[in-house]
């Protein structure tokens, strides 16, 4: 007879261990920030959260209306399996209108469950264990995580203010370049908010052609570029499709972050490989969301200029407020973030944690984005201008109290 009690006791003692790959990961700093924020709020503190880059602005009304319309149709609830032809055509239209780029809607566009989904899976689709990948440092965390999960080897490309936060390709050792299969870049970037020009992209294409390297450009902030700087898609540079792909999203452009819909464009062979992997992983984006995204991409795109003005005013409010407190931060040229060098004698994490505890303002320590991020913090412009002005005032008082 089976002793059920002994069997249950044995199960309680059973140790569940992660895989070696997952075991190398630690709980991210965002979880730590969220915990500290909750603790501060329990103490009655009003916390201004400038940590997560989730848009607080609503999507356009016609996007919501379209989503509701198709969600009310019972026939919308089956598997879509992949992007609809209409969605792919909408991306083709958007790229032609915004960046002057011609795409084959069928072969040079691939729908994703958000650009992070594609970035997370691309390394698995393209990288073999032992292949090197050039990754920006500081850079968005999924870049490194995706390579580690694929068994690749990361070689950081150091980004510094002195070089305009552009990697110095000629400084990468030859023995590394020979083993490199892929490189990741992002302009405008996250957490650094730098822009790249056509000359830099041309240099990247030449470097990739010479060394047989796939270029991956993360272009998620393509529509948050300020002060009349040009919007330059990597795909608009001659030769880009031959060596690379570009990820984009509706999350920031149309404030559809929770909808989880994005796309990658460019090299048709790479898209076919990634599409093959995705065919074994997911069953497509909810049809009403695809229809809403299609409507957004083909709408009157003048609405995007109003959004840029809103973010510009928020940027100016925060930066001017910080300057009044003696913290002079360069004016960001793009994205919904400010990348700020912390005042002297502070470590990034100490500064961020103390700011929550003493001032009720949440920012992200720069070391969360790589070794080179130490000495910086990232602040998200996801609050109205008045709230950002208040955050700057709180930071001013904090600095006065703790100034060395």
XYZ file of C-alpha atoms in Angstrom:
404
model
C 0.000 0.000 0.000
C 1.258 3.492 -0.866
C 1.918 5.689 2.147
C 0.353 8.959 0.933
C 1.554 10.855 3.994
C 5.182 9.842 3.374
C 4.862 10.695 -0.308
C 3.556 14.187 0.484
C 6.306 14.709 3.039
C 8.865 13.747 0.403
C 7.404 16.273 -2.041
C 7.733 19.022 0.537
C 11.449 18.267 0.806
C 11.968 18.181 -2.955
C 14.268 20.950 -4.146
C 13.316 22.787 -7.308
C 16.366 24.253 -9.003
C 16.520 26.581 -12.005
C 18.487 25.746 -15.116
C 22.103 26.870 -15.143
C 21.185 29.688 -17.535
C 18.321 31.043 -15.456
C 20.323 30.494 -12.288
C 22.779 33.155 -13.448
C 20.051 35.791 -13.413
C 19.205 37.859 -10.362
C 15.929 39.564 -9.561
C 16.090 42.868 -11.423
C 16.535 46.267 -9.847
C 13.010 47.228 -10.933
C 11.610 44.719 -8.447
C 13.794 46.189 -5.713
C 12.640 49.698 -6.591
C 8.998 48.593 -6.555
C 9.454 47.067 -3.098
C 11.058 50.223 -1.720
C 8.323 52.323 -3.307
C 5.602 50.233 -1.634
C 7.339 50.512 1.729
C 7.570 54.296 1.391
C 3.881 54.507 0.478
C 2.960 52.381 3.499
C 4.626 55.054 5.625
C 2.281 57.597 4.058
C 4.797 59.066 1.622
C 3.596 60.388 -1.739
C 5.963 58.815 -4.262
C 6.618 60.272 -7.718
C 7.625 57.308 -9.855
C 10.107 58.122 -12.630
C 11.438 54.591 -12.963
C 9.521 52.480 -15.484
C 9.195 53.772 -19.034
C 5.490 52.998 -19.381
C 3.594 55.830 -21.098
C 1.035 57.620 -18.936
C -0.583 59.212 -22.001
C -3.607 57.463 -23.547
C -3.674 55.991 -27.043
C -5.613 57.962 -29.667
C -9.391 57.656 -29.368
C -9.690 55.970 -32.760
C -7.306 53.236 -31.586
C -9.485 52.526 -28.547
C -12.649 52.661 -30.668
C -11.208 50.170 -33.161
C -10.106 47.820 -30.405
C -13.554 47.911 -28.802
C -15.326 47.400 -32.124
C -13.446 44.218 -33.002
C -13.407 42.947 -29.425
C -17.218 42.912 -29.526
C -17.170 40.510 -32.474
C -17.264 36.883 -31.219
C -15.381 35.777 -34.343
C -12.299 37.775 -33.209
C -11.328 35.324 -30.469
C -9.572 32.590 -32.426
C -5.838 32.164 -32.942
C -4.348 34.617 -35.424
C -1.110 32.582 -35.670
C 0.777 35.516 -37.195
C 0.432 39.082 -38.421
C -2.414 39.766 -40.817
C -1.566 40.944 -44.350
C -3.278 44.247 -43.499
C -0.997 44.784 -40.509
C 2.091 44.105 -42.613
C 0.838 46.553 -45.236
C 0.293 49.131 -42.498
C 3.928 48.804 -41.386
C 5.044 49.165 -44.993
C 2.957 52.341 -45.300
C 4.287 53.748 -42.008
C 7.921 53.196 -42.970
C 7.429 54.823 -46.339
C 5.632 57.853 -44.852
C 7.917 58.421 -41.846
C 11.364 57.308 -42.973
C 11.263 57.055 -46.755
C 11.973 53.312 -46.572
C 10.440 50.843 -49.019
C 9.624 47.415 -47.600
C 8.229 44.195 -49.002
C 5.223 43.782 -46.710
C 5.233 39.999 -47.022
C 8.940 39.218 -46.679
C 10.533 42.221 -44.961
C 8.050 42.705 -42.093
C 7.458 40.354 -39.167
C 4.899 41.036 -36.453
C 5.953 40.572 -32.800
C 4.326 40.538 -29.374
C 6.131 43.785 -28.648
C 9.680 44.552 -29.720
C 11.084 43.056 -26.488
C 9.565 39.703 -27.468
C 11.493 39.773 -30.728
C 14.711 40.999 -29.148
C 14.454 38.250 -26.531
C 14.100 35.504 -29.133
C 16.385 36.727 -31.912
C 19.590 35.548 -30.243
C 18.081 32.074 -29.777
C 17.200 32.050 -33.469
C 20.610 33.261 -34.708
C 23.315 32.565 -32.116
C 25.117 29.310 -31.346
C 26.854 28.648 -28.029
C 30.242 30.332 -28.115
C 29.303 32.967 -30.718
C 30.203 36.512 -29.697
C 27.662 39.336 -29.671
C 28.585 43.021 -29.390
C 26.251 44.649 -26.865
C 26.123 48.340 -25.821
C 27.153 49.161 -22.249
C 25.101 50.808 -20.870
C 22.244 49.164 -22.695
C 18.720 47.845 -22.298
C 18.891 44.681 -20.109
C 17.156 42.333 -22.576
C 20.144 42.639 -24.935
C 22.468 40.821 -22.541
C 19.816 38.471 -21.182
C 18.850 37.223 -24.650
C 22.472 36.443 -25.529
C 23.074 34.612 -22.249
C 19.954 32.477 -22.732
C 21.183 31.552 -26.222
C 24.595 30.544 -24.883
C 26.411 33.352 -26.666
C 29.293 35.380 -25.293
C 28.845 39.092 -24.650
C 31.482 41.614 -25.596
C 30.463 45.039 -24.257
C 30.744 48.090 -26.501
C 31.558 50.926 -24.110
C 29.378 54.026 -24.570
C 30.727 57.241 -23.052
C 29.625 60.859 -23.099
C 33.016 61.822 -24.572
C 32.203 59.779 -27.708
C 28.580 60.905 -27.910
C 27.525 57.491 -26.557
C 28.541 55.884 -29.861
C 30.636 52.705 -29.817
C 34.184 52.928 -31.145
C 34.145 50.071 -33.645
C 37.837 50.388 -34.480
C 38.651 49.755 -30.821
C 37.126 46.255 -30.759
C 39.963 43.667 -30.720
C 40.399 41.755 -33.993
C 40.229 38.400 -32.224
C 36.783 39.355 -30.888
C 35.538 40.635 -34.232
C 36.486 37.351 -35.918
C 34.244 35.437 -33.486
C 31.343 37.922 -33.597
C 28.075 36.955 -35.275
C 25.796 39.797 -34.173
C 25.898 43.347 -32.818
C 23.118 45.333 -31.148
C 22.730 49.109 -31.355
C 19.905 51.499 -30.444
C 19.525 55.143 -31.503
C 17.795 56.912 -29.944
C 18.660 54.605 -27.106
C 17.689 53.400 -23.678
C 19.021 54.303 -21.156
C 21.324 56.696 -22.998
C 19.280 59.081 -25.105
C 21.830 59.788 -27.816
C 21.135 60.043 -31.525
C 23.198 58.609 -34.371
C 23.726 60.206 -37.756
C 23.888 58.695 -41.238
C 27.690 58.637 -41.160
C 27.703 56.413 -38.082
C 25.120 54.029 -39.547
C 27.159 53.828 -42.767
C 30.234 52.972 -40.693
C 28.280 50.210 -38.962
C 27.142 48.772 -42.313
C 30.700 48.751 -43.663
C 31.945 47.100 -40.470
C 29.205 44.466 -40.680
C 29.781 43.737 -44.375
C 33.526 43.360 -43.874
C 33.182 40.992 -40.918
C 29.978 39.080 -41.680
C 28.084 40.440 -38.670
C 24.308 40.774 -38.296
C 23.303 44.274 -37.148
C 20.293 44.559 -34.849
C 18.924 48.097 -34.443
C 16.400 48.775 -31.681
C 14.319 51.749 -32.884
C 11.548 51.696 -30.264
C 11.820 55.464 -29.622
C 11.724 56.432 -33.290
C 8.903 58.938 -32.772
C 10.182 60.626 -29.600
C 12.908 62.791 -31.125
C 13.060 66.423 -30.033
C 14.185 69.872 -31.190
C 13.620 69.087 -34.871
C 16.422 66.516 -35.009
C 15.955 64.199 -38.012
C 14.368 60.759 -37.607
C 16.855 58.360 -39.168
C 15.861 54.748 -39.615
C 18.807 52.382 -39.949
C 16.882 50.865 -42.853
C 17.110 54.154 -44.772
C 20.884 53.783 -45.156
C 22.089 51.967 -48.307
C 23.115 48.408 -47.528
C 21.195 48.146 -44.256
C 18.800 45.436 -45.423
C 21.716 43.283 -46.528
C 23.299 43.238 -43.070
C 20.590 43.980 -40.556
C 17.141 44.246 -39.072
C 15.331 46.984 -37.165
C 12.885 46.533 -34.290
C 10.049 48.970 -33.700
C 6.925 49.091 -31.589
C 3.581 50.757 -31.026
C 4.202 50.931 -27.281
C 5.758 54.383 -27.126
C 4.664 55.792 -30.490
C 0.942 55.240 -29.930
C 0.883 54.584 -26.149
C -0.138 50.952 -26.672
C 2.443 49.417 -24.330
C 0.016 46.989 -22.674
C -1.243 45.722 -26.021
C 2.105 44.017 -26.701
C 2.402 44.525 -30.412
C 5.455 45.468 -32.408
C 7.426 44.359 -35.449
C 10.845 43.865 -36.972
C 11.771 44.858 -40.520
C 14.748 44.309 -42.790
C 16.756 41.288 -43.893
C 14.260 38.731 -45.164
C 16.438 35.720 -44.337
C 16.744 36.771 -40.690
C 13.007 37.473 -40.476
C 12.263 34.047 -41.922
C 14.493 32.388 -39.317
C 12.950 34.350 -36.441
C 9.484 33.657 -37.817
C 10.220 29.933 -37.853
C 11.179 30.048 -34.168
C 8.104 32.094 -33.272
C 5.864 29.579 -35.055
C 6.840 27.106 -32.318
C 6.342 29.572 -29.455
C 3.198 31.669 -29.855
C -0.151 31.780 -31.624
C -0.198 35.393 -32.696
C -1.450 38.731 -31.383
C -5.158 39.141 -30.511
C -6.969 40.139 -33.702
C -8.638 43.314 -32.312
C -5.204 44.561 -31.216
C -3.874 43.965 -34.724
C -6.749 45.973 -36.174
C -6.164 48.811 -33.700
C -2.453 48.825 -34.565
C -3.253 48.834 -38.264
C -5.482 51.869 -37.744
C -2.745 53.667 -35.782
C -0.018 53.071 -38.371
C -2.152 54.330 -41.250
C -3.737 57.290 -39.445
C -3.060 61.010 -39.832
C 0.418 60.984 -38.324
C 0.367 64.695 -37.483
C -0.851 63.631 -34.030
C 2.680 62.411 -33.307
C 4.047 65.955 -33.373
C 1.699 66.938 -30.534
C 3.026 64.063 -28.459
C 6.618 65.138 -29.108
C 5.772 68.648 -27.877
C 4.311 67.184 -24.692
C 7.453 65.231 -23.948
C 9.631 68.222 -24.801
C 7.747 70.329 -22.258
C 8.142 67.598 -19.655
C 11.852 67.323 -20.355
C 12.300 71.068 -20.055
C 10.332 71.206 -16.798
C 12.435 68.525 -15.152
C 15.814 69.684 -16.425
C 15.198 73.338 -15.565
C 13.957 72.325 -12.124
C 17.065 70.224 -11.505
C 19.282 73.118 -12.640
C 17.660 75.407 -10.075
C 18.812 72.953 -7.443
C 22.362 72.988 -8.763
C 22.146 69.715 -10.700
C 22.948 70.552 -14.315
C 21.829 67.777 -16.629
C 22.344 67.901 -20.425
C 19.138 68.339 -22.386
C 18.115 64.974 -23.791
C 17.585 64.893 -27.559
C 15.140 62.006 -27.657
C 13.163 59.264 -25.861
C 11.055 59.486 -22.694
C 14.139 59.410 -20.462
C 16.798 61.638 -18.981
C 20.232 60.062 -18.439
C 21.837 62.061 -15.667
C 25.248 61.865 -14.044
C 24.711 61.690 -10.291
C 26.198 64.374 -8.042
C 29.776 63.790 -6.877
C 30.582 61.153 -4.237
C 27.379 59.183 -4.802
C 27.097 55.619 -6.108
C 24.146 55.188 -8.467
C 22.306 52.663 -6.339
C 22.877 54.507 -3.066
C 21.594 57.705 -4.654
C 18.476 56.035 -6.100
C 17.564 54.243 -2.889
C 18.112 57.285 -0.682
C 16.031 59.393 -3.070
C 13.054 57.095 -2.533
C 13.489 57.017 1.228
C 14.059 60.735 1.791
C 12.365 62.485 -1.144
C 9.738 60.082 -2.430
C 11.120 60.101 -5.980
C 11.887 56.843 -7.790
C 14.653 56.751 -10.413
C 16.669 53.835 -11.816
C 20.345 53.440 -10.879
C 22.531 53.394 -13.961
C 24.359 50.210 -13.038
C 21.139 48.322 -13.808
C 22.029 48.882 -17.468
C 25.628 47.681 -17.311
C 28.991 48.416 -15.745
C 29.356 51.715 -17.619
C 26.069 52.936 -16.188
C 27.603 53.401 -12.750
C 27.587 57.079 -11.841
C 24.287 57.755 -13.652
C 20.562 57.458 -13.050
C 17.711 57.202 -15.531
C 14.573 59.294 -15.048
C 11.419 58.640 -17.065
C 9.241 61.502 -18.291
C 6.049 59.614 -17.476
C 4.434 62.262 -15.282
C 2.787 65.592 -16.194
C 5.060 68.649 -16.248
C 3.697 69.934 -12.916
C 4.526 66.634 -11.243
C 8.024 66.663 -12.733
C 8.544 70.182 -11.423
C 7.553 68.919 -7.988
C 9.967 65.995 -8.328
C 12.769 68.428 -9.176
C 11.955 70.500 -6.091
C 12.059 67.433 -3.875
C 15.421 66.477 -5.368
C 16.698 70.018 -4.740
C 15.806 69.768 -1.061
C 17.356 66.302 -0.896
C 20.617 67.564 -2.383
C 20.728 70.503 -0.033
C 20.425 68.178 2.940
C 22.936 65.629 1.732
C 25.316 67.778 -0.269
C 28.898 66.948 0.643
